[in-house]
XYZ file of C-alpha atoms in Angstrom:
369
model
C 121.672 66.436 59.973
C 119.991 63.108 59.736
C 119.530 60.800 63.033
C 118.495 57.307 62.564
C 117.644 55.167 65.783
C 117.831 51.543 64.597
C 117.775 48.026 66.122
C 118.262 44.809 64.754
C 115.188 42.670 63.313
C 114.228 41.433 66.735
C 113.996 44.846 68.323
C 117.230 44.703 70.129
C 120.035 47.160 70.316
C 122.862 46.449 67.853
C 125.956 45.214 69.903
C 127.926 43.598 67.079
C 130.882 45.693 66.112
C 131.301 44.183 62.762
C 127.586 45.174 61.804
C 128.048 48.634 63.246
C 131.179 49.073 61.151
C 129.374 47.765 57.990
C 126.789 50.244 58.556
C 129.221 53.150 58.939
C 131.058 52.066 55.934
C 127.992 51.624 53.756
C 126.739 55.133 54.608
C 130.089 56.675 53.986
C 130.601 54.908 50.737
C 129.752 57.065 47.608
C 130.297 53.974 45.412
C 126.768 52.462 45.459
C 127.001 50.525 42.336
C 125.069 47.279 43.040
C 127.487 43.992 43.223
C 124.847 41.414 43.579
C 124.264 37.751 42.439
C 123.032 38.839 39.280
C 126.435 39.164 37.910
C 127.091 36.326 35.272
C 123.460 35.448 35.168
C 120.576 36.262 32.796
C 117.571 38.101 34.411
C 113.994 37.173 33.322
C 111.504 39.780 34.009
C 107.719 38.636 34.160
C 104.542 40.361 34.601
C 100.922 39.188 34.202
C 97.884 37.823 35.707
C 98.273 35.676 38.801
C 96.625 32.267 38.832
C 97.277 28.872 40.722
C 99.845 26.775 39.121
C 101.434 29.682 37.095
C 104.903 29.428 38.757
C 104.766 25.688 38.275
C 104.381 26.031 34.400
C 107.105 28.844 34.598
C 109.714 26.784 36.363
C 108.785 23.658 34.227
C 109.469 25.634 31.090
C 112.979 26.643 32.475
C 113.878 23.180 33.408
C 112.746 21.912 30.125
C 114.967 24.542 28.390
C 117.889 23.734 30.583
C 118.049 26.919 32.613
C 119.172 26.714 36.134
C 117.291 29.213 38.563
C 119.984 30.681 40.672
C 117.991 33.291 42.363
C 114.315 34.665 42.007
C 111.895 36.828 43.806
C 108.066 36.745 43.372
C 105.442 39.221 44.329
C 101.721 39.182 43.743
C 99.237 41.878 44.507
C 95.660 42.362 43.416
C 95.501 39.503 41.147
C 98.797 40.510 39.263
C 102.192 39.035 39.657
C 105.663 40.281 38.879
C 108.865 38.243 39.169
C 112.506 38.630 38.532
C 114.048 35.248 37.826
C 117.950 35.181 37.404
C 119.201 31.907 35.324
C 122.194 30.397 33.875
C 122.790 27.691 31.214
C 122.619 24.283 33.106
C 125.509 22.924 30.733
C 128.054 25.917 30.953
C 126.915 27.335 34.333
C 127.114 30.982 32.954
C 124.769 33.494 31.544
C 122.588 32.586 28.434
C 123.922 34.511 25.613
C 122.798 32.553 22.635
C 120.087 34.432 20.906
C 118.084 31.517 19.670
C 117.825 30.119 23.085
C 116.894 33.766 24.412
C 114.174 33.776 21.899
C 112.825 30.394 22.796
C 112.583 31.180 26.387
C 110.830 34.568 25.779
C 108.360 32.866 23.486
C 107.365 29.969 25.778
C 107.221 31.971 28.987
C 105.087 34.760 27.221
C 102.710 31.920 26.015
C 102.591 30.661 29.728
C 101.872 34.192 31.138
C 99.065 34.820 28.666
C 97.447 31.849 29.458
C 93.599 31.912 28.416
C 92.660 35.538 29.389
C 95.678 37.780 29.510
C 96.643 38.338 25.995
C 97.449 41.993 26.237
C 99.028 42.712 29.623
C 101.262 39.738 30.060
C 104.736 40.737 29.701
C 108.196 38.896 29.440
C 111.750 40.334 28.769
C 115.379 39.174 29.058
C 117.968 41.631 30.754
C 121.767 41.097 31.175
C 121.982 44.343 33.315
C 122.670 44.391 37.030
C 119.748 45.807 39.053
C 118.387 45.975 42.651
C 115.902 43.153 42.537
C 113.328 44.674 44.758
C 113.639 48.185 43.312
C 112.862 46.410 40.002
C 109.927 44.416 41.174
C 108.244 47.783 42.419
C 108.969 49.293 39.011
C 107.309 46.330 37.258
C 104.209 46.464 39.166
C 104.095 50.265 39.038
C 104.092 50.024 35.175
C 101.782 46.971 35.355
C 99.274 49.391 37.355
C 98.473 47.043 39.947
C 97.453 49.698 42.272
C 94.332 50.384 40.045
C 92.914 46.798 40.340
C 90.595 45.454 43.051
C 91.562 42.389 44.727
C 89.074 39.425 44.454
C 89.500 38.429 48.298
C 90.971 40.633 50.887
C 91.558 38.784 54.271
C 93.709 41.431 56.065
C 91.978 43.765 58.253
C 95.401 45.762 58.392
C 94.828 48.247 55.531
C 97.394 50.957 55.317
C 95.937 54.378 55.794
C 97.470 57.074 53.649
C 96.624 60.694 53.480
C 97.960 63.562 51.065
C 97.505 67.354 51.902
C 99.159 70.481 50.567
C 100.974 72.962 52.758
C 100.070 76.155 50.857
C 102.541 78.383 52.746
C 105.534 76.206 52.166
C 104.720 74.738 48.796
C 104.889 71.235 50.025
C 102.530 68.277 49.769
C 102.529 66.462 52.957
C 101.981 62.663 52.723
C 101.159 60.659 55.823
C 101.214 56.710 56.002
C 99.977 54.792 58.921
C 100.347 50.860 58.907
C 101.754 47.697 60.508
C 105.453 48.176 60.840
C 107.669 45.612 59.073
C 111.049 45.179 57.172
C 111.936 47.427 54.535
C 108.751 49.450 54.970
C 110.507 52.849 54.386
C 112.404 51.533 51.252
C 109.235 50.540 49.727
C 107.540 53.769 50.126
C 110.593 55.739 49.003
C 110.981 53.731 45.737
C 107.282 54.350 44.767
C 107.568 58.203 45.444
C 110.601 58.243 43.436
C 109.111 56.295 40.612
C 106.301 58.899 40.585
C 108.956 61.345 40.082
C 108.677 63.137 43.531
C 111.433 64.619 45.650
C 111.405 63.832 49.503
C 112.777 67.215 51.163
C 111.912 66.254 54.858
C 110.304 63.212 56.674
C 109.594 62.073 60.144
C 109.300 58.453 60.873
C 107.871 57.044 64.255
C 107.037 53.514 65.362
C 105.075 52.287 68.341
C 104.571 48.772 69.232
C 103.959 47.205 65.915
C 102.698 50.358 64.079
C 104.496 52.700 62.075
C 103.665 56.403 61.227
C 105.482 58.030 58.271
C 105.263 61.790 57.291
C 106.972 62.926 54.043
C 107.239 66.455 52.695
C 107.368 66.194 48.794
C 107.572 68.199 45.596
C 107.610 67.403 42.004
C 111.099 67.754 40.469
C 110.133 71.005 39.174
C 109.335 72.363 42.755
C 105.901 72.159 42.633
C 103.375 70.344 45.205
C 100.624 68.003 44.025
C 98.188 70.218 41.855
C 95.033 68.095 41.250
C 92.547 65.869 42.948
C 93.109 63.088 40.672
C 96.699 63.208 41.219
C 96.207 63.176 45.159
C 94.102 59.848 44.659
C 96.838 58.323 42.521
C 99.684 59.011 45.084
C 97.293 57.401 47.841
C 96.699 54.385 45.556
C 100.338 53.871 44.755
C 101.707 54.067 48.203
C 98.894 51.690 49.537
C 100.217 49.324 46.783
C 103.762 49.920 47.911
C 102.946 48.905 51.415
C 100.872 45.943 50.271
C 102.900 44.304 47.841
C 105.574 42.894 50.341
C 102.779 41.980 52.874
C 102.782 38.355 53.425
C 99.510 36.505 53.024
C 99.563 32.738 53.614
C 101.806 30.233 55.337
C 105.328 30.781 55.283
C 107.318 27.567 54.190
C 110.986 27.338 53.993
C 112.849 24.768 51.871
C 116.319 24.206 52.537
C 118.043 21.048 50.744
C 120.836 20.346 48.335
C 120.198 22.025 44.957
C 119.705 20.020 41.696
C 118.467 20.601 38.359
C 114.703 20.627 38.140
C 114.246 21.149 41.864
C 111.820 24.048 41.832
C 109.796 22.542 38.971
C 109.189 19.625 41.312
C 108.171 21.665 44.400
C 105.886 23.850 42.410
C 104.312 20.992 40.828
C 103.532 19.374 44.190
C 102.101 22.767 45.467
C 99.969 22.991 42.437
C 98.674 19.403 42.708
C 97.707 20.192 46.186
C 95.824 23.383 45.206
C 98.426 25.531 46.931
C 98.902 29.195 45.458
C 102.206 30.869 46.074
C 101.564 34.639 47.054
C 105.247 35.589 47.403
C 108.555 33.764 46.983
C 112.360 33.985 47.638
C 114.737 31.710 45.768
C 118.347 31.730 46.441
C 121.297 29.185 46.054
C 124.576 29.324 48.027
C 126.905 26.855 46.828
C 125.228 23.514 46.182
C 122.287 24.438 48.708
C 118.856 26.057 47.708
C 117.311 28.111 50.394
C 113.847 29.039 49.225
C 110.949 30.760 51.064
C 107.248 30.359 49.886
C 104.208 32.084 51.321
C 101.212 29.750 50.297
C 97.314 29.916 50.501
C 94.589 27.918 48.907
C 93.265 28.777 45.318
C 91.049 31.574 46.673
C 93.373 33.215 48.924
C 92.316 31.607 52.412
C 95.378 30.180 54.395
C 95.801 26.626 53.499
C 94.544 23.771 55.665
C 97.343 22.452 58.174
C 96.528 18.854 56.693
C 97.200 19.901 53.246
C 100.551 21.546 54.393
C 101.575 18.468 56.066
C 100.616 16.397 53.202
C 102.796 18.624 51.006
C 105.754 18.426 53.491
C 105.762 14.611 53.481
C 105.983 14.529 49.829
C 108.691 16.906 49.522
C 110.442 15.760 52.822
C 109.564 16.660 56.249
C 113.217 17.586 56.907
C 113.364 19.789 53.746
C 110.330 21.821 54.059
C 109.536 23.305 57.162
C 106.494 25.583 58.342
C 108.164 28.747 59.791
C 105.340 31.158 60.094
C 101.430 30.969 60.109
C 99.335 33.655 58.761
C 98.322 36.470 60.925
C 94.643 35.538 60.735
C 95.428 32.519 62.759
C 97.272 34.088 65.645
C 95.928 37.656 65.791
C 95.239 37.186 69.531
C 98.658 36.204 70.287
C 100.332 38.647 72.620
C 103.674 39.477 73.478
C 105.553 37.967 70.667
C 108.599 39.487 69.230
C 107.976 41.563 66.148
C 110.379 42.103 63.480
C 111.111 46.017 63.279
C 111.154 47.371 59.912
C 111.712 51.215 60.371
C 114.432 51.030 62.852
C 112.835 50.638 66.263
C 112.170 54.097 67.454
C 112.235 57.323 65.634
C 113.867 58.737 62.497
C 114.050 62.222 63.445
C 114.984 63.739 60.102
C 115.881 62.535 56.690
C 116.906 65.213 54.408
C 120.276 65.662 52.633
C 121.405 62.166 53.769
C 118.424 60.412 52.397
C 118.747 62.311 49.001
C 122.389 61.592 48.906
C 122.040 57.856 49.397
C 119.169 57.552 47.085
C 121.197 59.158 44.395
C 123.968 56.700 44.748
C 121.315 53.826 44.795
C 119.992 55.047 41.430
C 116.862 56.126 42.841
C 117.042 59.832 41.918
C 118.904 61.853 39.287
C 120.357 64.535 41.670
C 121.579 64.658 45.306
C 121.152 68.426 45.533
């Protein structure tokens, strides 16, 4: 028996019957094959060292190669970058299948990622497979071992607290995570536990104000708990990284305008020319409209000056590019503001069989037993 207490993103009770119906159908549906916008598109996976202007170079190359970006997500963490970009051919409007063009895309993007000092770790690959974008980004950063790297500059004081202890009498390892609550927090942590090949048997989750408290009872797939101090430290590092990757640093800018070829390349070039670094991005197109979200800082990771932001807005279009959110450092003292609720508002009393069953159908685990 698994009980979820949930709210909408504003912390309010869900009253919309269509939303409730959708949740019921989703939880009761055993067919979890993902039907997302990557169908009919070519997926480009990129990992490497982050630097100011990198995305500007990436999107300039794609525009030059007549690739239309339909959808993309970009995460940065500890000086590393991971991106999943869905493109189609500008002339045909369909997935890119020409092997010569794919090879050219791979070669040029790999050279961009390498830059002057990332010869070994820069990676770029092309995939036609349908996948869960955020699930895949976690995997890319995990393989890239971003959790082992030390950030050059860390502005936030809200560091996640992770502890791991063994419960000898029951054969479990008990993982506790305390951090600021946010959307998709539970998803991020469970994805990384799965990537590390642990099975979640029980869990309790609680939220109080803007804080989240999560406790997981885990074992290896062979039924054994964590067996060494190095392994325990690795779990702590990986789960801290899982929480931090989606944490938004910088000013949130939203671009909503009619889509056109080369739009992203132009926007990113404007950011670069004004010394703005993109720490996270969500790119999407619906019909002929582009709806993009960027989190930007200055070149060294400090929240960008408001005058620079306004200058960029004037160049791109004041009505097209809007400031939607200031970094936490600028309004930490503000109280009483609505907070997006990530875990579900109150308490998740127990996740056992339902969690395992749904993770199985999502492809996150190999067995739901």
